[in-house]
Amino acid sequence: MNEPDQGVDLGLGVRLPRMGLGVGGLEPERTGAVVALAVSMGYRHVDTAQMYGNEEEVRRGVEDSGVDPSSVFITSKVTTGRHRYDDVLRGFDVSDSRLGAGRIDLYLIHWPLPGVADYVETWRALCRLRDDGRVRAVGVSNFGIPQLEVLAASGLPTPAVNQVELHPYFVQTELTEYHARHGIVTEAWAPLAQGRVFDDPVLEDLASERGRTVSQIVLRWHLQAGRVVFPKSTNHVRLAQNLRLADFSLSEDEMRQVVRPQHDGRLGPRPEDVVEEMPDPRGDSVLDDRLR
Ligand code: NDP
């Protein structure tokens, strides 16, 4: 954004930039160059995960950008098979060494995976990592209201964020209202519906009326609704476009027009159907063999 991104307060002095770069599904060979370019252009937040297999390349990209690494907010996530308490702590050490000791700002449970371990146990381990000062904030991803209620009943701290699929075709109103009531920040994965927004005539019309691109309209819609986003792009022009969101705003009517609910707008699996193995961001089901 042209104006400084003030970020969202996660408590204890931690500020999460609202705009970031997602590197899910980005091949390791390309990740370093894309991250270095994005950070040099002004991105200050990178969303990765142990499962993406590109944490070392994220670190190299940040280092190569010429920007102070401590000014770039890094999120990573617990991977499949590392959900039991001691496994979480060991799995965190792997990500911590790949990303650079002490460089993970936010650590998330990637999917609840109740078939691997009790996710309350997983959450307890994340809270310990935060209490020990290994990570600045902790949260979850792909949790629905029932799973968040289980965490609430455990007496453990509330997750700072829940990272969920959210875009114009799948707006998750009930879940985001729950987040708002409980002080949980909504992070939207697939904010551009993995490219589907670009074929939408209503969004195209709105964009041309405003003299913006479809991506700018949709990303501005997310930010105005108070969400955190990290669209993925590997392209210089599109990375720049996605950052230019501060010099316009959408009216209430335009905010409503961006919502394009469809009968089956969800792109990823329903979290309750993912029990033992998490899907990768391209929709395939994978395990990171190097971590077995
Ligand atoms: P996005 O909604 O970010 O869409 C990415 C696609 O949009 C790419 O094909 C990209 O192509 C294209 N694109 C980006 N900007 C523009 C633009 N300005 N104009 C035209 N096309 C554009 O999908 P993602 O699935 O990548 O989601 C973002 C991030 O969310 C991931 O990278 C990952 O970090 C996270 N995620 C988390 C999940 C979870 O379970 N927690 C699951 C899935 C994603 P191009 O590169 O050619 O520009």
PDB file of N, CA, C and O in Angstrom, residues 7 14 25 47 54 91 102 113 115 122 133 143 148 160 164 167 178 198 215 220 234-235 244 250 267 274 291:
ATOM      1  N   GLY A   7      -1.060  -2.266  10.244  1.00  0.00           N
ATOM      2  CA  GLY A   7      -1.178  -3.612  10.782  1.00  0.00           C
ATOM      3  C   GLY A   7      -2.303  -3.740  11.789  1.00  0.00           C
ATOM      4  O   GLY A   7      -2.996  -2.783  12.115  1.00  0.00           O
ATOM      5  N   VAL A  14       2.509  -6.967  19.487  1.00  0.00           N
ATOM      6  CA  VAL A  14       2.753  -7.599  18.186  1.00  0.00           C
ATOM      7  C   VAL A  14       1.799  -7.014  17.154  1.00  0.00           C
ATOM      8  O   VAL A  14       0.583  -7.015  17.350  1.00  0.00           O
ATOM      9  N   GLY A  25       2.441 -23.272  -2.367  1.00  0.00           N
ATOM     10  CA  GLY A  25       2.448 -23.814  -3.727  1.00  0.00           C
ATOM     11  C   GLY A  25       3.524 -23.208  -4.609  1.00  0.00           C
ATOM     12  O   GLY A  25       3.628 -23.554  -5.790  1.00  0.00           O
ATOM     13  N   ASP A  47       3.656 -15.264   4.306  1.00  0.00           N
ATOM     14  CA  ASP A  47       2.930 -16.409   4.872  1.00  0.00           C
ATOM     15  C   ASP A  47       3.472 -17.694   4.246  1.00  0.00           C
ATOM     16  O   ASP A  47       3.282 -17.940   3.060  1.00  0.00           O
ATOM     17  N   ASN A  54       9.386 -24.500   1.508  1.00  0.00           N
ATOM     18  CA  ASN A  54      10.181 -23.379   0.983  1.00  0.00           C
ATOM     19  C   ASN A  54      10.619 -22.393   2.080  1.00  0.00           C
ATOM     20  O   ASN A  54      10.935 -21.245   1.791  1.00  0.00           O
ATOM     21  N   GLY A  91       8.978 -30.089  15.732  1.00  0.00           N
ATOM     22  CA  GLY A  91       8.668 -29.563  14.397  1.00  0.00           C
ATOM     23  C   GLY A  91       8.938 -28.062  14.328  1.00  0.00           C
ATOM     24  O   GLY A  91       9.431 -27.552  13.313  1.00  0.00           O
ATOM     25  N   GLY A 102      14.601 -17.484  15.819  1.00  0.00           N
ATOM     26  CA  GLY A 102      13.855 -16.348  16.367  1.00  0.00           C
ATOM     27  C   GLY A 102      13.113 -15.529  15.337  1.00  0.00           C
ATOM     28  O   GLY A 102      12.569 -14.472  15.653  1.00  0.00           O
ATOM     29  N   LEU A 113      -6.846 -31.540  12.093  1.00  0.00           N
ATOM     30  CA  LEU A 113      -6.406 -32.939  12.001  1.00  0.00           C
ATOM     31  C   LEU A 113      -6.682 -33.756  13.268  1.00  0.00           C
ATOM     32  O   LEU A 113      -5.734 -34.276  13.890  1.00  0.00           O
ATOM     33  N   GLY A 115      -7.613 -36.652  13.603  1.00  0.00           N
ATOM     34  CA  GLY A 115      -7.185 -38.051  13.480  1.00  0.00           C
ATOM     35  C   GLY A 115      -5.710 -38.241  13.808  1.00  0.00           C
ATOM     36  O   GLY A 115      -5.242 -39.357  13.989  1.00  0.00           O
ATOM     37  N   THR A 122      -2.223 -30.004  20.701  1.00  0.00           N
ATOM     38  CA  THR A 122      -1.413 -29.234  19.737  1.00  0.00           C
ATOM     39  C   THR A 122      -1.403 -27.759  20.146  1.00  0.00           C
ATOM     40  O   THR A 122      -0.358 -27.094  20.151  1.00  0.00           O
ATOM     41  N   GLY A 133       8.720 -17.630  24.678  1.00  0.00           N
ATOM     42  CA  GLY A 133       9.337 -16.563  23.881  1.00  0.00           C
ATOM     43  C   GLY A 133       9.948 -17.056  22.579  1.00  0.00           C
ATOM     44  O   GLY A 133      10.713 -16.354  21.929  1.00  0.00           O
ATOM     45  N   PHE A 143      -9.910 -23.713  11.240  1.00  0.00           N
ATOM     46  CA  PHE A 143     -10.763 -24.105  12.355  1.00  0.00           C
ATOM     47  C   PHE A 143     -12.161 -23.533  12.111  1.00  0.00           C
ATOM     48  O   PHE A 143     -12.307 -22.378  11.708  1.00  0.00           O
ATOM     49  N   LEU A 148     -13.201 -24.106  17.434  1.00  0.00           N
ATOM     50  CA  LEU A 148     -12.824 -22.943  18.250  1.00  0.00           C
ATOM     51  C   LEU A 148     -13.500 -23.019  19.619  1.00  0.00           C
ATOM     52  O   LEU A 148     -12.921 -22.626  20.639  1.00  0.00           O
ATOM     53  N   ALA A 160      -4.814 -15.993  18.400  1.00  0.00           N
ATOM     54  CA  ALA A 160      -4.776 -14.593  17.938  1.00  0.00           C
ATOM     55  C   ALA A 160      -5.427 -14.469  16.569  1.00  0.00           C
ATOM     56  O   ALA A 160      -6.055 -13.446  16.270  1.00  0.00           O
ATOM     57  N   VAL A 164      -8.431 -18.763   7.274  1.00  0.00           N
ATOM     58  CA  VAL A 164      -9.440 -19.617   6.628  1.00  0.00           C
ATOM     59  C   VAL A 164      -9.651 -19.200   5.176  1.00  0.00           C
ATOM     60  O   VAL A 164      -9.363 -18.054   4.792  1.00  0.00           O
ATOM     61  N   HIS A 167     -13.163 -15.534   0.232  1.00  0.00           N
ATOM     62  CA  HIS A 167     -13.092 -14.732  -0.997  1.00  0.00           C
ATOM     63  C   HIS A 167     -14.513 -14.385  -1.413  1.00  0.00           C
ATOM     64  O   HIS A 167     -15.473 -14.800  -0.744  1.00  0.00           O
ATOM     65  N   TYR A 178     -18.187 -14.723  14.538  1.00  0.00           N
ATOM     66  CA  TYR A 178     -17.674 -15.396  15.746  1.00  0.00           C
ATOM     67  C   TYR A 178     -16.286 -14.832  16.094  1.00  0.00           C
ATOM     68  O   TYR A 178     -16.000 -14.505  17.245  1.00  0.00           O
ATOM     69  N   PHE A 198     -10.928 -13.319 -11.654  1.00  0.00           N
ATOM     70  CA  PHE A 198     -10.573 -12.586 -12.871  1.00  0.00           C
ATOM     71  C   PHE A 198     -11.490 -12.881 -14.059  1.00  0.00           C
ATOM     72  O   PHE A 198     -11.399 -12.220 -15.079  1.00  0.00           O
ATOM     73  N   SER A 215      -8.159  -7.361  -9.082  1.00  0.00           N
ATOM     74  CA  SER A 215      -7.445  -7.748  -7.847  1.00  0.00           C
ATOM     75  C   SER A 215      -7.485  -6.602  -6.832  1.00  0.00           C
ATOM     76  O   SER A 215      -7.667  -6.832  -5.633  1.00  0.00           O
ATOM     77  N   ARG A 220      -9.005  -4.678  -1.762  1.00  0.00           N
ATOM     78  CA  ARG A 220      -9.500  -3.531  -0.982  1.00  0.00           C
ATOM     79  C   ARG A 220     -10.742  -3.935  -0.173  1.00  0.00           C
ATOM     80  O   ARG A 220     -10.920  -3.535   0.975  1.00  0.00           O
ATOM     81  N   THR A 234       3.743 -14.187  -8.558  1.00  0.00           N
ATOM     82  CA  THR A 234       5.156 -14.339  -8.892  1.00  0.00           C
ATOM     83  C   THR A 234       5.564 -13.278  -9.907  1.00  0.00           C
ATOM     84  O   THR A 234       6.683 -13.307 -10.410  1.00  0.00           O
ATOM     85  N   ASN A 235       4.642 -12.375 -10.185  1.00  0.00           N
ATOM     86  CA  ASN A 235       4.843 -11.444 -11.287  1.00  0.00           C
ATOM     87  C   ASN A 235       5.043 -10.021 -10.764  1.00  0.00           C
ATOM     88  O   ASN A 235       4.255  -9.535  -9.940  1.00  0.00           O
ATOM     89  N   ARG A 244      -1.000  -1.567  -4.238  1.00  0.00           N
ATOM     90  CA  ARG A 244      -1.552  -0.210  -4.410  1.00  0.00           C
ATOM     91  C   ARG A 244      -3.035  -0.199  -4.061  1.00  0.00           C
ATOM     92  O   ARG A 244      -3.901  -0.239  -4.925  1.00  0.00           O
ATOM     93  N   LEU A 250     -13.917   1.696  -1.214  1.00  0.00           N
ATOM     94  CA  LEU A 250     -15.185   1.228  -1.791  1.00  0.00           C
ATOM     95  C   LEU A 250     -16.340   1.762  -0.959  1.00  0.00           C
ATOM     96  O   LEU A 250     -16.250   1.824   0.282  1.00  0.00           O
ATOM     97  N   LEU A 267     -13.342 -23.600  -2.375  1.00  0.00           N
ATOM     98  CA  LEU A 267     -12.360 -24.218  -3.275  1.00  0.00           C
ATOM     99  C   LEU A 267     -11.641 -25.377  -2.593  1.00  0.00           C
ATOM    100  O   LEU A 267     -11.329 -26.378  -3.214  1.00  0.00           O
ATOM    101  N   VAL A 274     -11.132 -33.206   6.659  1.00  0.00           N
ATOM    102  CA  VAL A 274      -9.679 -33.403   6.674  1.00  0.00           C
ATOM    103  C   VAL A 274      -9.318 -33.916   8.063  1.00  0.00           C
ATOM    104  O   VAL A 274      -9.309 -33.157   9.022  1.00  0.00           O
ATOM    105  N   LEU A 291       9.928 -34.924   6.238  1.00  0.00           N
ATOM    106  CA  LEU A 291       9.669 -34.727   7.668  1.00  0.00           C
ATOM    107  C   LEU A 291       9.180 -35.990   8.358  1.00  0.00           C
ATOM    108  O   LEU A 291       8.902 -35.987   9.529  1.00  0.00           O
TER     109      LEU A 291
END
